[in-house]
Short mmCIF file of C-alpha atoms in Angstrom, two decimals:
data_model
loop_
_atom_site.label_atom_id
_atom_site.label_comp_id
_atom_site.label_asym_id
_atom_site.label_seq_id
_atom_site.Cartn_x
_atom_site.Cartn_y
_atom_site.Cartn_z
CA UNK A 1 -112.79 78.13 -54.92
CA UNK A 2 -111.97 74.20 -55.70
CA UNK A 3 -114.84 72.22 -56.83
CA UNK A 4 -115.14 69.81 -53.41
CA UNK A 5 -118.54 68.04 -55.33
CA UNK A 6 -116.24 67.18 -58.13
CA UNK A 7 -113.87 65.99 -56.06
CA UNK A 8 -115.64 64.17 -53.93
CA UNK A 9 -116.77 62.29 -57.60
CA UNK A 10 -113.25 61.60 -57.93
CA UNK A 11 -112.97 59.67 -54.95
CA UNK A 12 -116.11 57.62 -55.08
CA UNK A 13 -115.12 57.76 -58.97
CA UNK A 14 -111.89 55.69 -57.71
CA UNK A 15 -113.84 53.16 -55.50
CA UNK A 16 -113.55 55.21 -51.96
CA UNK A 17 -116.05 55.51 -48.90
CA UNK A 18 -115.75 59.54 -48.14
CA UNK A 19 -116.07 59.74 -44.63
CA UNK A 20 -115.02 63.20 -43.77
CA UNK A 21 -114.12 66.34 -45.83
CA UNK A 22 -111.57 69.00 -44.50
CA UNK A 23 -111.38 72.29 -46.44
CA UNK A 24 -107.98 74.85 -46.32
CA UNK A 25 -107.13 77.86 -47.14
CA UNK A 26 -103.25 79.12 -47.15
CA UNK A 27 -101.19 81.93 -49.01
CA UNK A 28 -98.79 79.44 -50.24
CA UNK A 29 -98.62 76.00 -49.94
CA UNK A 30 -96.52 74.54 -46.47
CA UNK A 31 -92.89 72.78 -47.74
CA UNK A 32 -92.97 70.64 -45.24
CA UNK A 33 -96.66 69.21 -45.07
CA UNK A 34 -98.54 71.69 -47.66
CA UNK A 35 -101.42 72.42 -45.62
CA UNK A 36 -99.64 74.06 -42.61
CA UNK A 37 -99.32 71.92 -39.27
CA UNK A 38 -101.74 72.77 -37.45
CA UNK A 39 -104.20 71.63 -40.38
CA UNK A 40 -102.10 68.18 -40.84
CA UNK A 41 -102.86 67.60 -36.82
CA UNK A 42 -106.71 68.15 -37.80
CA UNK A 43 -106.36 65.66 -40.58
CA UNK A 44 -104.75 63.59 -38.19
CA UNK A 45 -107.36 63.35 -35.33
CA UNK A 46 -109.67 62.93 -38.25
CA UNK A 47 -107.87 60.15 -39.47
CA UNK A 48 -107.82 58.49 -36.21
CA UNK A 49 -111.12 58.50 -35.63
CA UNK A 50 -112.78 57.59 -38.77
CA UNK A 51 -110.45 54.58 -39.13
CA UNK A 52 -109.48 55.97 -42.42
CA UNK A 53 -107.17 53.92 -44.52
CA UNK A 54 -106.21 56.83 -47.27
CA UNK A 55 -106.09 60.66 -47.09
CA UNK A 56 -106.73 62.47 -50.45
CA UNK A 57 -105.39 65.79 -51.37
CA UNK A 58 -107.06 67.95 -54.35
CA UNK A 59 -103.95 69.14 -55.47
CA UNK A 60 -100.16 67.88 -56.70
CA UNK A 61 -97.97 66.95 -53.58
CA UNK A 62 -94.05 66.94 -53.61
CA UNK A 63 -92.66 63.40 -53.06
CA UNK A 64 -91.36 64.74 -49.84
CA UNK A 65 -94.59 66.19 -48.56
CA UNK A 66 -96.37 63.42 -49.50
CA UNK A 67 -93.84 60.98 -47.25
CA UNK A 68 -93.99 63.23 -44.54
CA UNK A 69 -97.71 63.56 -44.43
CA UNK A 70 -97.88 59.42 -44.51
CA UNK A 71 -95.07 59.83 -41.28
CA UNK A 72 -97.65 62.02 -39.64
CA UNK A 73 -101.05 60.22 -40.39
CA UNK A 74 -99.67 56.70 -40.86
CA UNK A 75 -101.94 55.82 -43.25
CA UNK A 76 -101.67 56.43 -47.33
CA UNK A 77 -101.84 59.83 -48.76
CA UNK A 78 -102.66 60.08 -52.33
CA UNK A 79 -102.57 63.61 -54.40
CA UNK A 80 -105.49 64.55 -57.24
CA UNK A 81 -102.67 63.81 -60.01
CA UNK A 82 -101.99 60.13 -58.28
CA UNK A 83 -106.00 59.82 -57.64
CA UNK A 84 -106.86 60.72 -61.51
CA UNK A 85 -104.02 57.78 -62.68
CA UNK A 86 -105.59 55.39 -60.79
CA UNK A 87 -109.28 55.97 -61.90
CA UNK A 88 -107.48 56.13 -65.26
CA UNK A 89 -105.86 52.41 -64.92
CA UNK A 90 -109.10 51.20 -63.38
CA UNK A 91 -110.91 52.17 -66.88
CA UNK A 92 -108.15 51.89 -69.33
CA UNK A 93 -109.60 48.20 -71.48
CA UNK A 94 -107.72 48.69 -74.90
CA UNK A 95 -103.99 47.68 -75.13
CA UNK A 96 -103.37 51.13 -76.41
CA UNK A 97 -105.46 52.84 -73.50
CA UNK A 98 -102.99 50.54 -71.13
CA UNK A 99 -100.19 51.56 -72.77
CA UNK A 100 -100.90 55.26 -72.25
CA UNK A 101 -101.90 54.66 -68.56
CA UNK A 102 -98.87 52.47 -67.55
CA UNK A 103 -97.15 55.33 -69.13
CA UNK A 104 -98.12 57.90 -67.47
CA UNK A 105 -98.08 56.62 -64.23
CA UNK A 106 -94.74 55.48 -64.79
CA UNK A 107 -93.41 58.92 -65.33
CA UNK A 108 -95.30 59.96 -62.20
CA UNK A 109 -93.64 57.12 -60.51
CA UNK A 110 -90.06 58.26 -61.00
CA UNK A 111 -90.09 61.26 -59.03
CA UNK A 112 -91.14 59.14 -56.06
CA UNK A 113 -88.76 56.35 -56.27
CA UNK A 114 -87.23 56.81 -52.19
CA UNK A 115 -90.75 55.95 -51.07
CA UNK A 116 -89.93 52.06 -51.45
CA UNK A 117 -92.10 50.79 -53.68
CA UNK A 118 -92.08 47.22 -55.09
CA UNK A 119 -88.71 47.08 -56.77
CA UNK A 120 -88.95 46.24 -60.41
CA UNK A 121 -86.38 43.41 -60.69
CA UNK A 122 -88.26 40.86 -58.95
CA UNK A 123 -90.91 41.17 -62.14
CA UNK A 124 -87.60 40.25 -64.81
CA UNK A 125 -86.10 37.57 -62.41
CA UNK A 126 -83.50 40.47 -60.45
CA UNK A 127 -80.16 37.83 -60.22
CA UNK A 128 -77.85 39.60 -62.46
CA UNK A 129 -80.10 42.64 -63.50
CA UNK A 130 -78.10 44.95 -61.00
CA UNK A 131 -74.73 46.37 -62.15
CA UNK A 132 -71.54 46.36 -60.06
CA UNK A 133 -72.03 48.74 -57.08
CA UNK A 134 -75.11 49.94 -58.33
CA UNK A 135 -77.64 51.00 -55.71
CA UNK A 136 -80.93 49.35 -55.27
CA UNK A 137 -82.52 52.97 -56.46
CA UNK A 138 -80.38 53.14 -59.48
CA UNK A 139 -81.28 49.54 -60.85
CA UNK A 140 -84.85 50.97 -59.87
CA UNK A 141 -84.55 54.57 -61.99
CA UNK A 142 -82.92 52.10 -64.76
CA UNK A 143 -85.35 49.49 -65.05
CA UNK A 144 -88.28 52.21 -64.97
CA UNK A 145 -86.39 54.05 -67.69
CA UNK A 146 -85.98 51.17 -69.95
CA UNK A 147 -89.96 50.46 -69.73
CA UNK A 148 -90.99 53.69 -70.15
CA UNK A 149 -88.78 53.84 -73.56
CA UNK A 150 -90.51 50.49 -74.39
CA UNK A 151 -93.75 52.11 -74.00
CA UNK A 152 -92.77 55.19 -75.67
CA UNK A 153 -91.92 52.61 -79.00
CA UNK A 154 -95.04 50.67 -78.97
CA UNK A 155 -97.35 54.39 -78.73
CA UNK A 156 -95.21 55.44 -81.16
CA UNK A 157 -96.18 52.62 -83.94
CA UNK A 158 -99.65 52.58 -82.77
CA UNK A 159 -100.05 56.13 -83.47
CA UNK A 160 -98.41 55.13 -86.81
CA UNK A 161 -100.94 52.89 -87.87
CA UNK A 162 -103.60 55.12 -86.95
CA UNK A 163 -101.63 57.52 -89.26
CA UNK A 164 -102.31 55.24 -91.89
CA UNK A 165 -105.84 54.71 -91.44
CA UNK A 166 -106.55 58.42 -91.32
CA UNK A 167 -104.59 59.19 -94.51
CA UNK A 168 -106.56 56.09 -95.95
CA UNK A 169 -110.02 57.74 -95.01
CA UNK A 170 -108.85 61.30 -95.99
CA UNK A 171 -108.71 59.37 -99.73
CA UNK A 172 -112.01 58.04 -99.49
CA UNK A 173 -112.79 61.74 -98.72
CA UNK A 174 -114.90 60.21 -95.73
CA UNK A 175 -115.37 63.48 -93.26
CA UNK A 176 -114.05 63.01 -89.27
CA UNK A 177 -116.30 64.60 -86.50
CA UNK A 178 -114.95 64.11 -82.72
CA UNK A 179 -117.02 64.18 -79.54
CA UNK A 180 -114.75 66.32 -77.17
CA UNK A 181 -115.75 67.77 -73.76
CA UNK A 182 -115.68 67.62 -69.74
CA UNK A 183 -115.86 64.75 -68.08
CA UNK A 184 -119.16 63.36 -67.49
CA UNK A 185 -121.04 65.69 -70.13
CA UNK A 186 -122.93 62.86 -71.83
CA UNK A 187 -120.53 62.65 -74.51
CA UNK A 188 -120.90 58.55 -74.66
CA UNK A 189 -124.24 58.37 -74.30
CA UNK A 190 -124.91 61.05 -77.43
CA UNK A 191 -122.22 58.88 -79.25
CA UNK A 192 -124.41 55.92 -78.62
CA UNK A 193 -127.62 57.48 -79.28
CA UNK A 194 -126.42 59.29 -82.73
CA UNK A 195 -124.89 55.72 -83.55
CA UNK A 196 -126.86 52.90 -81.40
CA UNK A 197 -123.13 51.73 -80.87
CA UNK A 198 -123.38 50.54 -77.37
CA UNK A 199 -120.53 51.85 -76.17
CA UNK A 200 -120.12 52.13 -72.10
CA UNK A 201 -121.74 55.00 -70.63
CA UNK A 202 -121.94 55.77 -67.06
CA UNK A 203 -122.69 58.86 -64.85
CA UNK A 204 -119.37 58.88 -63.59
CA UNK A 205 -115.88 60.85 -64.18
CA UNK A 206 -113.65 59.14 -66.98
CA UNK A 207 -116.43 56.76 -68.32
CA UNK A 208 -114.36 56.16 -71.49
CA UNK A 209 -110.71 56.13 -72.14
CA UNK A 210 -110.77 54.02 -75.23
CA UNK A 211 -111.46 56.09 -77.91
CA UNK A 212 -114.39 54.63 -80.57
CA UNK A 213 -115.53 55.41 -83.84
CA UNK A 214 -118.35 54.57 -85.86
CA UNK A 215 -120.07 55.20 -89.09
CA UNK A 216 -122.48 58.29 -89.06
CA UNK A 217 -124.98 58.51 -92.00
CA UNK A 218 -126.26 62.36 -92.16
CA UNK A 219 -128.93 63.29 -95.26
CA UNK A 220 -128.00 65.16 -98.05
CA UNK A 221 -124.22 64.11 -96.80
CA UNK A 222 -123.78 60.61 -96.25
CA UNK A 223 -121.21 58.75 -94.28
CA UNK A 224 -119.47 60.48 -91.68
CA UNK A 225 -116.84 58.73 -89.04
CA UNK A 226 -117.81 59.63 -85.70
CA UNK A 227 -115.48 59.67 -82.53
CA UNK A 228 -115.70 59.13 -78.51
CA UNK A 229 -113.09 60.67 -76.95
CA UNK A 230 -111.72 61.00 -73.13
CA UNK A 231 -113.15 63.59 -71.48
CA UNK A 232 -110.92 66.06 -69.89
CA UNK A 233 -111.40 67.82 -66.50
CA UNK A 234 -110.02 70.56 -64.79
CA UNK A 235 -105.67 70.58 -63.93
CA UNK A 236 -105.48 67.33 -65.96
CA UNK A 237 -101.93 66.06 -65.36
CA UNK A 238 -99.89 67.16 -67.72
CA UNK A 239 -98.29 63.40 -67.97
CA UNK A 240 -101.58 61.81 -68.81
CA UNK A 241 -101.93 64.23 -71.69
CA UNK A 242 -98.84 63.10 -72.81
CA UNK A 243 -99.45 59.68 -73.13
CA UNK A 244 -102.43 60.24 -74.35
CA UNK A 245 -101.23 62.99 -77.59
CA UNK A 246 -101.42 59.90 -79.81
CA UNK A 247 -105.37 59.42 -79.22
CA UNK A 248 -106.17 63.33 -78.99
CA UNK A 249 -104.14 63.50 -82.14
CA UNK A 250 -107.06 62.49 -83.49
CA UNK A 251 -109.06 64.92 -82.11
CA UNK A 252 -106.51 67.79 -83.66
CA UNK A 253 -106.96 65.90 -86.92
CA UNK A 254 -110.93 65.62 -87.42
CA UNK A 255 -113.13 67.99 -89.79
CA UNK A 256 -115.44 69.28 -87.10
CA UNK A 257 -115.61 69.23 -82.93
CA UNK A 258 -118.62 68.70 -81.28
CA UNK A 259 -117.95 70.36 -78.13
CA UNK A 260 -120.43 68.13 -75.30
CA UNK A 261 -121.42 70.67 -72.59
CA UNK A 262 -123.32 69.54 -69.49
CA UNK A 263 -126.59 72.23 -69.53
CA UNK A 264 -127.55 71.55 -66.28
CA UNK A 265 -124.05 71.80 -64.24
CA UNK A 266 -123.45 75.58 -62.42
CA UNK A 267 -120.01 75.15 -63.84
CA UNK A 268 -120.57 74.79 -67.41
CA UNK A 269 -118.60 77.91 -68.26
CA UNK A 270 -115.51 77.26 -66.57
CA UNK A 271 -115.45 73.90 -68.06
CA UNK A 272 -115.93 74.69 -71.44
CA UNK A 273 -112.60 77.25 -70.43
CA UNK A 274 -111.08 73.98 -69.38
CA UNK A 275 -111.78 71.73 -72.36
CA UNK A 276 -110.60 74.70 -74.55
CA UNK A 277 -107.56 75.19 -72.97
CA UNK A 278 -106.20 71.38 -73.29
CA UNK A 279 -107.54 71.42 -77.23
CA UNK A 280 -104.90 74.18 -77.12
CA UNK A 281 -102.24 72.65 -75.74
CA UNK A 282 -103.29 68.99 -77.99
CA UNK A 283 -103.13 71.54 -81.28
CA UNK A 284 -106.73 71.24 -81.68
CA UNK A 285 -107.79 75.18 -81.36
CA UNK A 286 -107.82 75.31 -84.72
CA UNK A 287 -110.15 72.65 -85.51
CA UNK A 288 -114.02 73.85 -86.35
CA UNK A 289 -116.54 73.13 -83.04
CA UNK A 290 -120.01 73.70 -82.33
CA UNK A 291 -121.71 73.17 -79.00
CA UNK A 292 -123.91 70.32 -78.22
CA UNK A 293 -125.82 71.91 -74.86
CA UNK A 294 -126.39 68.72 -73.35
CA UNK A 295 -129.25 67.34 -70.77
CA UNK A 296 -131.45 69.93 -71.38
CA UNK A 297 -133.90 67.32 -69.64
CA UNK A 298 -132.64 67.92 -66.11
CA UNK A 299 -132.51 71.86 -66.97
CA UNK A 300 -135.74 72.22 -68.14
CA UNK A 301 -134.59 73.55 -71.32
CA UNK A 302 -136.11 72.53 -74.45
CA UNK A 303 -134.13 71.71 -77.60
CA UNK A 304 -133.54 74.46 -80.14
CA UNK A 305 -130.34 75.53 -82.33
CA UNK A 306 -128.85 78.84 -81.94
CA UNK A 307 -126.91 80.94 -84.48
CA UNK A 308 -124.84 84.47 -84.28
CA UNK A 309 -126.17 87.83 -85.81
CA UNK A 310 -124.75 86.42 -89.43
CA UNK A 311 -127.13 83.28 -89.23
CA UNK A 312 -123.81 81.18 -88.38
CA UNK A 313 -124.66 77.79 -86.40
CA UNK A 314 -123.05 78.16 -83.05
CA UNK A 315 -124.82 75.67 -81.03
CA UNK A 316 -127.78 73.10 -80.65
CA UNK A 317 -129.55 71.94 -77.36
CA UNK A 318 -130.20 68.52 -76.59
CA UNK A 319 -130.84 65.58 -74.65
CA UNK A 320 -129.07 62.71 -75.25
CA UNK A 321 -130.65 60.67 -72.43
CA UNK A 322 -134.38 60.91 -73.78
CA UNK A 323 -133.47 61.54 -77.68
CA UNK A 324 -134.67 65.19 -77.52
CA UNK A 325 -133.36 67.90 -80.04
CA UNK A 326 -131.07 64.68 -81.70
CA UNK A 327 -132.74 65.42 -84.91
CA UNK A 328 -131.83 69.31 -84.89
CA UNK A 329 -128.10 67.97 -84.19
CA UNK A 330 -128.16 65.47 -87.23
CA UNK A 331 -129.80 68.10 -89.50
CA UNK A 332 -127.39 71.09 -88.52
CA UNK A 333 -124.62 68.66 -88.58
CA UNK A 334 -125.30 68.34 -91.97
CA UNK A 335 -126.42 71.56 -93.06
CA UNK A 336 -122.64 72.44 -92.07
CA UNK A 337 -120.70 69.62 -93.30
CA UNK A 338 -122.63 70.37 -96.97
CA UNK A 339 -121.91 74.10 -96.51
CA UNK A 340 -118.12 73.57 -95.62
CA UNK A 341 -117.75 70.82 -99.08
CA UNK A 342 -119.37 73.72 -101.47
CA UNK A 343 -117.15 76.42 -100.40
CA UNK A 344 -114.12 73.38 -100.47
CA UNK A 345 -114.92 72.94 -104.02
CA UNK A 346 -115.53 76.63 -104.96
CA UNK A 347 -112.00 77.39 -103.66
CA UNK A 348 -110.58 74.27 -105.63
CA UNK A 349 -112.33 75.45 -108.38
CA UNK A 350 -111.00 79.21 -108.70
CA UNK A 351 -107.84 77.74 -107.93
CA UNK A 352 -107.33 75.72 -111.15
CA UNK A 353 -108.94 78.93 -112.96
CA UNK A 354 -106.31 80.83 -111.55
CA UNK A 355 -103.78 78.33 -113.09
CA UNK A 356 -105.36 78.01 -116.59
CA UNK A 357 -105.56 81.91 -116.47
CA UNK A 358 -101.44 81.66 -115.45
#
């Protein structure tokens, strides 16, 4: 069953009025208008007599089904993958969260060329652009090509640099921890209230694109360097994750995961499934996590840590909002990170034995 609160959060997420929600069900998906005709009059009538100026659809359109349902509604019709890209743009402040936006919706954009769109040439002057006997879609597909390349360079030496700076902090033996998690799970305001950075923080999907870090002093550990990352969300397109690999690379390279999960949402579980399944596909599975049960305030939970059968931290509850449990976090954050460098240095330390002993 499709989460219609969450996407409803989308829309409004995105800047939209809802004025009407019509639900579906089918056995597979109509060619010509995906929801059947009978439901695409419905949406239709509904159109007509809310006034509505866009139609959203919480799933991935063809090119062709969306055209035809614009033919039958007259009105714009926009699909969850082109809804998510345009909150993304909307948010996007860094040049390298731009970058990774334009991107993305670039590659989107190609497989829906026919639909007449603003041609490209008339940004780069047009006269002489076009090639002899060259359609108007070709120069199109060509231009779009060459900027998405263009794009593809610039990510590339960004994620370059950021290369750099890792391999310059791995030196300094400075310890990474990254804030990963779904959507609107607190994640920037526990980065802010671990680090009084001031990042923005918002109850609303895709708060932060940008990816921040900051300086984390922990007792008995010292300096850590702390990370905001996007938050994901259920069928993220696979495009944006693209674009994005060279920020979530970061996630795939950090010491320890703190995994943000909303305590009071019904849906927790299938969202931690969710953020799980894209730190999969980022080649992040790997990476250590513990759970950060988050806004224990509006669950009426109260903070605590809990551990397996071995005594093994697994997570801590918390409330980022009114500062509740933060101290547990801090001090098992610690506990860990001191646990992890002792049994680091034991194995270094058996293996130079083992090559004086050779």
């Amino acid at each position: 069953m499709e989460n219609t609160a969450e996407f409803q959060l989308l829309a409004e997420s995105a800047g939209l009025q809802v004025c009407g929600l019509i639900k579906g069900r089918r056995v597979k998906p109509d060619p010509r208008f995906f929801a059947g005709s009978g439901k695409a009059d419905e949406i239709a009538a509904a159109v007509a007599d809310n006034q509505a100026e866009v139609v959203l659809f919480n799933h991935e359109l063809s090119p062709a089904q969306e055209r035809n349902l614009e033919r039958h509604f007259h009105c714009r019709v926009v699909d969850r993958v082109s809804l998510i890209l345009d909150i993304f743009a909307s948010r996007a402040k860094s040049a390298e969260g731009k970058l990774q936006v334009e991107l993305a919706q670039l590659e989107h954009l190609s497989t829906r060329l026919v639909r007449g769109w603003t041609h490209l040439e008339r940004q780069k002057g047009g006269i002489g652009l076009r090639g002899p006997g060259e359609t108007q879609l070709e120069t199109d597909r060509r231009l779009l090509g060459d900027r998405v390349k263009m794009l593809k360079s610039r990510l590339e030496k960004l994620g370059r640099q950021r290369e750099t700076q890792r391999r310059a902090r791995s030196r300094n033996r400075i310890k990474t921890l990254a804030l990963v998690g779904y959507t609107n799970a607190g994640k920037s305001t526990l980065f802010n209230a671990l680090t009084r950075a001031g990042a923005y923080a918002a109850d609303q999907l895709f708060a932060t694109l940008d990816t921040t870090s900051r300086r984390l002093y922990l007792e008995g550990v010292g300096e850590v360097i702390l990370s905001d990352t996007v938050g994901f969300i259920s069928r993220l397109p696979h495009g944006l994750i693209e674009a994005f690999r060279a920020t979530l690379e970061a996630t795939a390279q950090a010491d320890l995961l703190l995994h943000v999960v909303d305590g009071a949402s019904p849906s927790r579980d299938l969202q931690v499934q969710e953020v799980n399944k894209v730190l999969d596909e980022i080649g992040a599975a790997g990476v250590p996590q513990i759970m950060v049960i988050n806004k224990i305030d509006l669950a009426n939970a109260g903070p605590g840590v809990v551990v397996d059968e071995y005594g093994k931290l697994q997570a801590v509850r918390v409330s980022a909002k009114t500062g509740e449990g933060l101290d547990l976090l801090r001090q098992s954050l610690a506990a860990l990170l001191a646990e992890t460098a002792m049994c680091n240095r034991t194995e270094t330390t058996q293996q130079a034995a083992c090559k004086l002993t050779h």
